[in-house]
């Protein structure tokens, strides 16, 4: 969330933020989503609620929302909002023999 360039959209329980979403504006008019929910608050639709507000804001600013959803709960939230998987990402780390 520290890198978002949009407003933060949140759900509060009392004085505590339990879910938050926003996006970082990337080149090519992309809104790269960031969505967080406190572990003890998951499964209640909070990620979907805050993400929906962030996505709507991105669209209102003529940006294309993008969400790198890896964990299953994140994937479920993306599907509920109408996102489709269009690719995959693989990260590798190359070690030099001195690093082993």
mmCIF file of C-alpha atoms in Angstrom:
data_model
loop_
_atom_site.group_PDB
_atom_site.id
_atom_site.type_symbol
_atom_site.label_atom_id
_atom_site.label_comp_id
_atom_site.label_asym_id
_atom_site.label_seq_id
_atom_site.Cartn_x
_atom_site.Cartn_y
_atom_site.Cartn_z
ATOM 1 C CA UNK A 1 0.000 0.000 0.000
ATOM 2 C CA UNK A 2 2.976 2.315 0.500
ATOM 3 C CA UNK A 3 3.434 2.611 -3.276
ATOM 4 C CA UNK A 4 -0.129 3.447 -4.316
ATOM 5 C CA UNK A 5 -0.633 6.698 -6.181
ATOM 6 C CA UNK A 6 -4.435 6.654 -5.888
ATOM 7 C CA UNK A 7 -6.591 7.369 -2.896
ATOM 8 C CA UNK A 8 -6.821 4.492 -0.410
ATOM 9 C CA UNK A 9 -10.262 2.894 -0.161
ATOM 10 C CA UNK A 10 -10.836 1.303 3.248
ATOM 11 C CA UNK A 11 -13.250 -0.583 5.472
ATOM 12 C CA UNK A 12 -13.021 0.239 9.167
ATOM 13 C CA UNK A 13 -14.145 -1.643 12.232
ATOM 14 C CA UNK A 14 -14.236 1.011 14.924
ATOM 15 C CA UNK A 15 -10.937 2.869 14.719
ATOM 16 C CA UNK A 16 -9.152 0.057 12.848
ATOM 17 C CA UNK A 17 -8.726 -0.343 9.100
ATOM 18 C CA UNK A 18 -9.453 -3.997 8.318
ATOM 19 C CA UNK A 19 -9.279 -3.858 4.512
ATOM 20 C CA UNK A 20 -7.720 -1.419 2.078
ATOM 21 C CA UNK A 21 -7.212 -1.069 -1.655
ATOM 22 C CA UNK A 22 -5.685 1.368 -4.069
ATOM 23 C CA UNK A 23 -3.555 1.317 -7.164
ATOM 24 C CA UNK A 24 -0.272 2.482 -8.511
ATOM 25 C CA UNK A 25 -0.440 4.194 -11.872
ATOM 26 C CA UNK A 26 1.847 2.362 -14.293
ATOM 27 C CA UNK A 27 2.959 3.410 -17.787
ATOM 28 C CA UNK A 28 0.496 2.676 -20.557
ATOM 29 C CA UNK A 29 -2.492 3.864 -18.516
ATOM 30 C CA UNK A 30 -2.491 0.839 -16.195
ATOM 31 C CA UNK A 31 -3.864 0.902 -12.643
ATOM 32 C CA UNK A 32 -1.917 -1.817 -10.795
ATOM 33 C CA UNK A 33 -4.179 -2.878 -7.907
ATOM 34 C CA UNK A 34 -3.069 -3.417 -4.328
ATOM 35 C CA UNK A 35 -5.598 -5.033 -1.990
ATOM 36 C CA UNK A 36 -5.048 -6.033 1.645
ATOM 37 C CA UNK A 37 -7.353 -7.541 4.259
ATOM 38 C CA UNK A 38 -6.441 -8.372 7.848
ATOM 39 C CA UNK A 39 -6.180 -12.153 8.160
ATOM 40 C CA UNK A 40 -8.858 -12.381 10.875
ATOM 41 C CA UNK A 41 -11.295 -10.439 8.644
ATOM 42 C CA UNK A 42 -10.960 -12.522 5.478
ATOM 43 C CA UNK A 43 -13.869 -14.376 3.908
ATOM 44 C CA UNK A 44 -16.336 -11.539 4.488
ATOM 45 C CA UNK A 45 -16.218 -9.834 1.091
ATOM 46 C CA UNK A 46 -14.146 -6.910 2.352
ATOM 47 C CA UNK A 47 -11.423 -7.262 -0.288
ATOM 48 C CA UNK A 48 -14.097 -7.282 -2.959
ATOM 49 C CA UNK A 49 -15.687 -4.134 -1.495
ATOM 50 C CA UNK A 50 -12.515 -2.046 -1.293
ATOM 51 C CA UNK A 51 -11.172 -3.386 -4.588
ATOM 52 C CA UNK A 52 -14.438 -2.523 -6.304
ATOM 53 C CA UNK A 53 -14.054 1.109 -5.213
ATOM 54 C CA UNK A 54 -10.404 1.215 -6.359
ATOM 55 C CA UNK A 55 -11.256 -0.370 -9.724
ATOM 56 C CA UNK A 56 -14.108 2.104 -10.254
ATOM 57 C CA UNK A 57 -11.740 4.978 -9.487
ATOM 58 C CA UNK A 58 -9.160 3.636 -11.942
ATOM 59 C CA UNK A 59 -11.766 3.293 -14.664
ATOM 60 C CA UNK A 60 -13.081 6.796 -13.953
ATOM 61 C CA UNK A 61 -9.511 8.016 -14.501
ATOM 62 C CA UNK A 62 -9.355 6.202 -17.872
ATOM 63 C CA UNK A 63 -6.959 3.524 -16.588
ATOM 64 C CA UNK A 64 -6.963 -0.225 -17.222
ATOM 65 C CA UNK A 65 -7.115 -2.080 -13.880
ATOM 66 C CA UNK A 66 -4.605 -4.921 -13.463
ATOM 67 C CA UNK A 67 -4.416 -7.275 -10.496
ATOM 68 C CA UNK A 68 -1.684 -9.876 -9.958
ATOM 69 C CA UNK A 69 -3.725 -12.365 -7.982
ATOM 70 C CA UNK A 70 -1.725 -15.344 -6.766
ATOM 71 C CA UNK A 71 -3.328 -16.762 -3.574
ATOM 72 C CA UNK A 72 -6.696 -18.459 -4.018
ATOM 73 C CA UNK A 73 -8.651 -15.907 -1.932
ATOM 74 C CA UNK A 74 -7.237 -13.116 -4.092
ATOM 75 C CA UNK A 75 -8.165 -15.032 -7.252
ATOM 76 C CA UNK A 76 -11.730 -15.464 -5.971
ATOM 77 C CA UNK A 77 -12.011 -11.714 -5.349
ATOM 78 C CA UNK A 78 -10.761 -10.944 -8.854
ATOM 79 C CA UNK A 79 -13.245 -13.331 -10.457
ATOM 80 C CA UNK A 80 -16.087 -11.829 -8.412
ATOM 81 C CA UNK A 81 -15.182 -8.420 -9.862
ATOM 82 C CA UNK A 82 -15.036 -9.703 -13.441
ATOM 83 C CA UNK A 83 -11.276 -9.964 -13.911
ATOM 84 C CA UNK A 84 -9.960 -12.715 -16.189
ATOM 85 C CA UNK A 85 -6.542 -14.309 -16.145
ATOM 86 C CA UNK A 86 -4.638 -13.264 -19.247
ATOM 87 C CA UNK A 87 -1.167 -14.497 -18.393
ATOM 88 C CA UNK A 88 1.156 -15.799 -15.754
ATOM 89 C CA UNK A 89 4.285 -14.534 -14.082
ATOM 90 C CA UNK A 90 7.354 -16.527 -13.177
ATOM 91 C CA UNK A 91 10.190 -15.153 -11.088
ATOM 92 C CA UNK A 92 13.538 -16.889 -10.893
ATOM 93 C CA UNK A 93 16.715 -16.090 -9.049
ATOM 94 C CA UNK A 94 19.989 -16.977 -10.698
ATOM 95 C CA UNK A 95 22.709 -17.816 -8.215
ATOM 96 C CA UNK A 96 26.380 -17.491 -8.936
ATOM 97 C CA UNK A 97 28.487 -20.356 -7.695
ATOM 98 C CA UNK A 98 29.921 -17.989 -5.053
ATOM 99 C CA UNK A 99 26.384 -17.444 -3.659
ATOM 100 C CA UNK A 100 25.764 -21.123 -2.953
#
